[in-house]
Tab-separated table of C-alpha atoms in Angstrom:
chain	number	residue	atom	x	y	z
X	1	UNK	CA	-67.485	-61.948	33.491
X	2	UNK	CA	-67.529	-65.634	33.160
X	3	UNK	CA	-68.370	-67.538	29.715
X	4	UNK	CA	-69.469	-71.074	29.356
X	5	UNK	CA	-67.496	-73.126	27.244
X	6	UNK	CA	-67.883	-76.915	25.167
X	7	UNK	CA	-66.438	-78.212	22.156
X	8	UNK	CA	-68.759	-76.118	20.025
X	9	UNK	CA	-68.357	-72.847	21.870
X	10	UNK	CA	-69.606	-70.517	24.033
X	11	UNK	CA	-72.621	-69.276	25.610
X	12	UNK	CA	-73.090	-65.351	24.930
X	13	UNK	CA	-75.052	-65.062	27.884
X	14	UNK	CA	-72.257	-64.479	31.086
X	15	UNK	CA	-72.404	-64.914	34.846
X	16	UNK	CA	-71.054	-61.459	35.727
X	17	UNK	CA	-69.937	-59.697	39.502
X	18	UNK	CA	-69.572	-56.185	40.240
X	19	UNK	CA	-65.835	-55.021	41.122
X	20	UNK	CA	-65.395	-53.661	44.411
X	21	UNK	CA	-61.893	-52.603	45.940
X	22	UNK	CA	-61.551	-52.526	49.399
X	23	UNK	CA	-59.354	-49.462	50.046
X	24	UNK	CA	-59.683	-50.140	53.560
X	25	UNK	CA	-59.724	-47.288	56.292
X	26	UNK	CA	-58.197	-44.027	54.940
X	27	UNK	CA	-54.246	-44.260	54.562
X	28	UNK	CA	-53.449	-40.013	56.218
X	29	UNK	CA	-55.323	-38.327	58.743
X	30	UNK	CA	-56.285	-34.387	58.928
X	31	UNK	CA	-53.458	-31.803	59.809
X	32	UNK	CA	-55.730	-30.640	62.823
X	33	UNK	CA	-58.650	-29.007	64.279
X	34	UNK	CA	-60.103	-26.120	65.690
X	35	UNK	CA	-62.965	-24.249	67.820
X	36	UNK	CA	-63.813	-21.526	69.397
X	37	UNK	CA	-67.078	-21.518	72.155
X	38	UNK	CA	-69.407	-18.410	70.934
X	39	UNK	CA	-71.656	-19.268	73.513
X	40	UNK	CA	-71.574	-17.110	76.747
X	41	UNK	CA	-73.695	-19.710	78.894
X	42	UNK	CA	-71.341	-21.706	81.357
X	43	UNK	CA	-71.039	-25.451	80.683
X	44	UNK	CA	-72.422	-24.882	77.012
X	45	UNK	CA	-70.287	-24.029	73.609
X	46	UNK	CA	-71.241	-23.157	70.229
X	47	UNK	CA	-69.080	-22.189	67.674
X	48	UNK	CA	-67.446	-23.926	64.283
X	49	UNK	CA	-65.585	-27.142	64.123
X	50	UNK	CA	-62.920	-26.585	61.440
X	51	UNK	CA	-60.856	-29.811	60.641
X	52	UNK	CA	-57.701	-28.777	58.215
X	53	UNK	CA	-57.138	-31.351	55.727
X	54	UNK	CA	-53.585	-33.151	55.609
X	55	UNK	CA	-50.901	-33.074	53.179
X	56	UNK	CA	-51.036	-36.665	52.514
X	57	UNK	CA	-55.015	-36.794	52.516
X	58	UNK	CA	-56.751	-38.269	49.192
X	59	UNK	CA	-59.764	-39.668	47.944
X	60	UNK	CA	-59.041	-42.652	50.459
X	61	UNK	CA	-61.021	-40.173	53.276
X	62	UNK	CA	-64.970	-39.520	52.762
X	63	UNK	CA	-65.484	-37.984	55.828
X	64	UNK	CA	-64.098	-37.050	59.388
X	65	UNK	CA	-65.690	-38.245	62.900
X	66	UNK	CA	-65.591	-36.130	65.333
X	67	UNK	CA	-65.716	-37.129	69.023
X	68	UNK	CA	-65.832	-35.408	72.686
X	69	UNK	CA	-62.328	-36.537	74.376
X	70	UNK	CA	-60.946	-36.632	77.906
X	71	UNK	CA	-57.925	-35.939	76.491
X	72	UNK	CA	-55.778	-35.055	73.462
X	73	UNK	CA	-55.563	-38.789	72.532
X	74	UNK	CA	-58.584	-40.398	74.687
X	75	UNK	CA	-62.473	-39.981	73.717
X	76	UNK	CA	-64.613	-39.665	76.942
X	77	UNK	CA	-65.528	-43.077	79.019
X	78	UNK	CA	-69.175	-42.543	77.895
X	79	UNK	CA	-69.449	-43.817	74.485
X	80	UNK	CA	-72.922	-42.933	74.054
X	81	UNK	CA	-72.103	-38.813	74.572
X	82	UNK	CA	-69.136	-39.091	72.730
X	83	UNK	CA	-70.281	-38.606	69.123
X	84	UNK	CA	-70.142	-34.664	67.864
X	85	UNK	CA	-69.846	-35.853	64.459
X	86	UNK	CA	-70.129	-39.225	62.652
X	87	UNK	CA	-70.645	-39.926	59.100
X	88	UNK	CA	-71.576	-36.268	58.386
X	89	UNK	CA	-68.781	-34.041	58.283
X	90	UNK	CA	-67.376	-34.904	54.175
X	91	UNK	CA	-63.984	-34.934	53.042
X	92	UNK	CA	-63.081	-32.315	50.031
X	93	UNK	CA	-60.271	-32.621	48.291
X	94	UNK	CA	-60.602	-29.219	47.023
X	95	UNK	CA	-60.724	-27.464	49.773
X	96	UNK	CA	-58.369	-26.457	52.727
X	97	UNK	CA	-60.403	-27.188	55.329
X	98	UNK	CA	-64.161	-28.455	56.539
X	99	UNK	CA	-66.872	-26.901	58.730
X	100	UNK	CA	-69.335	-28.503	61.406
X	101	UNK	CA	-71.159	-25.981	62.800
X	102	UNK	CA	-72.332	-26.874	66.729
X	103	UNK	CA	-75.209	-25.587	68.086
X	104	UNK	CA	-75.079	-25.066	71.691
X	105	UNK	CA	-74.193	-28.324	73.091
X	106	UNK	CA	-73.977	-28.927	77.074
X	107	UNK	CA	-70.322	-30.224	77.493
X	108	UNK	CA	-70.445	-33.814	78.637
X	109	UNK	CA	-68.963	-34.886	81.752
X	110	UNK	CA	-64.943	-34.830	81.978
X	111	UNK	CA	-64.993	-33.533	78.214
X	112	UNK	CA	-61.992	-31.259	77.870
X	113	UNK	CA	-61.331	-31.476	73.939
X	114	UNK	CA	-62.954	-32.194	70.545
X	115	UNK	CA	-61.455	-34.806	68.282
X	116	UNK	CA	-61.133	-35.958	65.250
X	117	UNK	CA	-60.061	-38.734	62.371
X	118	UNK	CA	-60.536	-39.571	59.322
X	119	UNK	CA	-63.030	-42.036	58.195
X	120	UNK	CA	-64.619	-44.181	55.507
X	121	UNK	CA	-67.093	-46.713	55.161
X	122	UNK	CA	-64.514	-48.710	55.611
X	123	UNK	CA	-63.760	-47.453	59.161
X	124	UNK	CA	-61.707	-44.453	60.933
X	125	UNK	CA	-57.857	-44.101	60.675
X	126	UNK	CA	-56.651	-44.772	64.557
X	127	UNK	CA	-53.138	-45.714	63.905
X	128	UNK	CA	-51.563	-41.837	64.735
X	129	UNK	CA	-54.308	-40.746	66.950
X	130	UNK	CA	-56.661	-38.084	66.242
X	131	UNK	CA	-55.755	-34.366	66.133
X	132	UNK	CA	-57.380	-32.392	69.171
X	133	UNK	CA	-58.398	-29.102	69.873
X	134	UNK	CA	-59.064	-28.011	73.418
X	135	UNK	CA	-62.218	-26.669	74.223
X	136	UNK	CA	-62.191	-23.480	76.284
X	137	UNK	CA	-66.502	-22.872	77.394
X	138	UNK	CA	-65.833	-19.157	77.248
X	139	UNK	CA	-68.732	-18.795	79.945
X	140	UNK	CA	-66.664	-19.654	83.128
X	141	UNK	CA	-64.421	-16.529	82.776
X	142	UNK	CA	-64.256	-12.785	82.166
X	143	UNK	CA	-62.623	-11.459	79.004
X	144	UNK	CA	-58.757	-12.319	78.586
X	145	UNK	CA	-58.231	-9.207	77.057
X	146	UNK	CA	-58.792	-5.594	77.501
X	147	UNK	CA	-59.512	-2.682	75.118
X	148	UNK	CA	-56.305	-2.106	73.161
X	149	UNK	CA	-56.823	1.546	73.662
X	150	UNK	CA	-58.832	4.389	74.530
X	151	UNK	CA	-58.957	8.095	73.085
X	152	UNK	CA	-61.430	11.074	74.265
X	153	UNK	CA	-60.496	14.749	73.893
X	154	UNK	CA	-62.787	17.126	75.494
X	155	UNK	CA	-64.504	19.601	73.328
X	156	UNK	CA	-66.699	21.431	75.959
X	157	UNK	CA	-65.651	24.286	76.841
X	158	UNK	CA	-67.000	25.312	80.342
X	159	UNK	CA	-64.473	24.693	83.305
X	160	UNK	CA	-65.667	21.202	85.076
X	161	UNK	CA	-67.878	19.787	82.090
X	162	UNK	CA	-66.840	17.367	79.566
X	163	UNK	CA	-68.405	16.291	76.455
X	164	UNK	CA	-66.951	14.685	73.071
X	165	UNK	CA	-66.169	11.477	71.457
X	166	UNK	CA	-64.922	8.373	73.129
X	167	UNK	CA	-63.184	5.667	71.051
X	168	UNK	CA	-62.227	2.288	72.422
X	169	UNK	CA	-59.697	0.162	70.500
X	170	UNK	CA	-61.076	-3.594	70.279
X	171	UNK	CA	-59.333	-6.002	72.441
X	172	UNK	CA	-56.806	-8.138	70.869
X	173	UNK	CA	-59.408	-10.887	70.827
X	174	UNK	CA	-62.717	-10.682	71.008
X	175	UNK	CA	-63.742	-14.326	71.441
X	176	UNK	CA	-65.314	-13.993	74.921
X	177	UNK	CA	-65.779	-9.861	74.573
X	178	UNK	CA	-69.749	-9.130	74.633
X	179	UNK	CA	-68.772	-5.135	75.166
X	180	UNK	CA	-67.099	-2.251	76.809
X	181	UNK	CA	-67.824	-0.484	79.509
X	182	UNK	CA	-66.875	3.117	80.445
X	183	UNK	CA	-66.373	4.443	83.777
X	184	UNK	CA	-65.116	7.686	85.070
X	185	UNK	CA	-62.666	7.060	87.251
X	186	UNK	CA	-60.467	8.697	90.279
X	187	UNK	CA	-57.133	7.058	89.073
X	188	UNK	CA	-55.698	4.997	85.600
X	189	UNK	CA	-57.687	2.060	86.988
X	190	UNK	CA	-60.098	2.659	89.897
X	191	UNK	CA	-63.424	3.549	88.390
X	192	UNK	CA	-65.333	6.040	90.306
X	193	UNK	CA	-68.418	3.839	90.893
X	194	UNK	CA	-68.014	-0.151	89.212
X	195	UNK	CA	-72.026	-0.249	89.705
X	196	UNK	CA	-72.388	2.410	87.567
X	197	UNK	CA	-71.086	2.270	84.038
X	198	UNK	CA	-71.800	5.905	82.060
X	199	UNK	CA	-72.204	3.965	78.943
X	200	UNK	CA	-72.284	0.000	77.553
X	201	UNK	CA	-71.119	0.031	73.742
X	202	UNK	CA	-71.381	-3.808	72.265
X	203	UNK	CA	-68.220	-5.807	70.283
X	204	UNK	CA	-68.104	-5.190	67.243
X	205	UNK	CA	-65.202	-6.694	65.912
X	206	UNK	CA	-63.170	-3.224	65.649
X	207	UNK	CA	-63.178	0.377	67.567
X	208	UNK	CA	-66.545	1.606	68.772
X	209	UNK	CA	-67.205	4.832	69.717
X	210	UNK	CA	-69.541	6.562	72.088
X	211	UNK	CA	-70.462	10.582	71.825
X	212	UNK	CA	-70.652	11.921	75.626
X	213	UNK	CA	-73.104	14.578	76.442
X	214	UNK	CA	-72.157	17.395	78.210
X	215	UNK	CA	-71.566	15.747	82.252
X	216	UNK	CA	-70.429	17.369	84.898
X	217	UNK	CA	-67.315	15.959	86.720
X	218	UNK	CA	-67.957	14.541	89.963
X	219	UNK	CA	-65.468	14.974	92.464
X	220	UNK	CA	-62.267	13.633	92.561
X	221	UNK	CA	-62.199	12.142	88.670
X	222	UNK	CA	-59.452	12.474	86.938
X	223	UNK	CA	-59.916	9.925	84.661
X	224	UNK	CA	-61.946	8.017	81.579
X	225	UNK	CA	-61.663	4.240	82.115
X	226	UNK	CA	-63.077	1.424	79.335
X	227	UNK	CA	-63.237	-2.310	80.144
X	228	UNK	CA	-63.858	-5.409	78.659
X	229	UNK	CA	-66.660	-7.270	79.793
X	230	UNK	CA	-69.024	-10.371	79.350
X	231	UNK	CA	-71.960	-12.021	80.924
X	232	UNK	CA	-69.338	-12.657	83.695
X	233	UNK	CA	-68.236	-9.216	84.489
């Protein structure tokens, strides 16, 4: 506030300007990022963003942009496809760790990561880099995994006919597991006919089971088989 002033006092009336402090950009970025594609189409993803807040974070960060790079360190030449994020994704001091959810996004040319700093109306922090996380597009591939297990115990009992439950353990990961397919098969890992699955049991994000009817054996199986699979095979 500002008063005039004379010999015989001042005016009561003041000039007055609103305080604003110029924090500049924030002073920490965010401990790092994550995603996993949830979308089986190639050359799309889907899935959450997750950006972990940093130790050193504060109220100096409002939000966190988040960028397509060609590289851990580089965004991708075409400024224009870049943006994932900007402006939207807010800071919270409270909490561990903030969510964008992408919806199935085609991934731009030479994109190979997802990026991201911390920002304020001020502008982003640059001076460390961003953290990265690389983006695997989980359609260009079959599952990484196989079932963990697989447990059937025949409980027909006429000679050369099976029936009973089948269990399959879940893979270790299930990120780019749609389901599992069993086979009978004529060794521990030659199914009998790959064309021909006797059953298709979906993820599920733990065992699954599947109650076989009373079959016949064909000739020359010896054994149940379960596999992993995808849109990919």
């Amino acid at each position: 506030l500002a008063f005039a002033f004379n010999d015989g006092g001042g005016n009561e009336s003041p000039a007055s300007a609103e305080l604003a402090d110029a924090v500049g950009v924030p002073s920490a970025g965010p401990a790092g990022i994550a995603f996993t594609d949830t979308d089986f189409a190639e050359g799309t993803v889907a899935g959450d963003v997750v950006v972990t807040r940093g130790e050193a974070e504060s109220a100096d960060t409002q939000f966190y942009n988040v960028y397509w790079g060609q590289s851990a360190t580089e965004l991708i030449a075409d400024a224009g496809a870049a943006v994932v994020s900007e402006g939207a994704l807010q800071f919270n001091a409270d909490a561990a760790a903030v969510t964008h959810a992408l919806a199935a996004t085609a991934i731009p040319a030479g994109a190979t990561h997802l990026l991201a700093f911390a920002a304020n109306a001020n502008g982003q922090r640059d001076a460390e880099g961003p953290v990265a996380a690389r983006v695997v597009d989980i359609g260009t591939d079959v599952p990484a995994n196989p079932p963990a297990s697989l447990a059937f115990v025949d409980a027909n009992g006429l000679e050369g006919v099976v029936a009973g439950t089948v269990t399959v353990g879940a893979a270790a990961s299930e990120d780019d597991v749609q389901k599992y397919q069993l086979f009978f098969g004529t060794s521990a890992a030659q199914p009998l006919d790959a064309d021909a699955p006797l059953a298709e049991l979906a993820a599920a994000g733990g065992d699954v089971q599947h109650v076989l009817a009373a079959t016949a054996l064909p000739d020359g199986v010896t054994h149940l088989l379960a596999f992993a699979a995808n849109v990919n095979g």
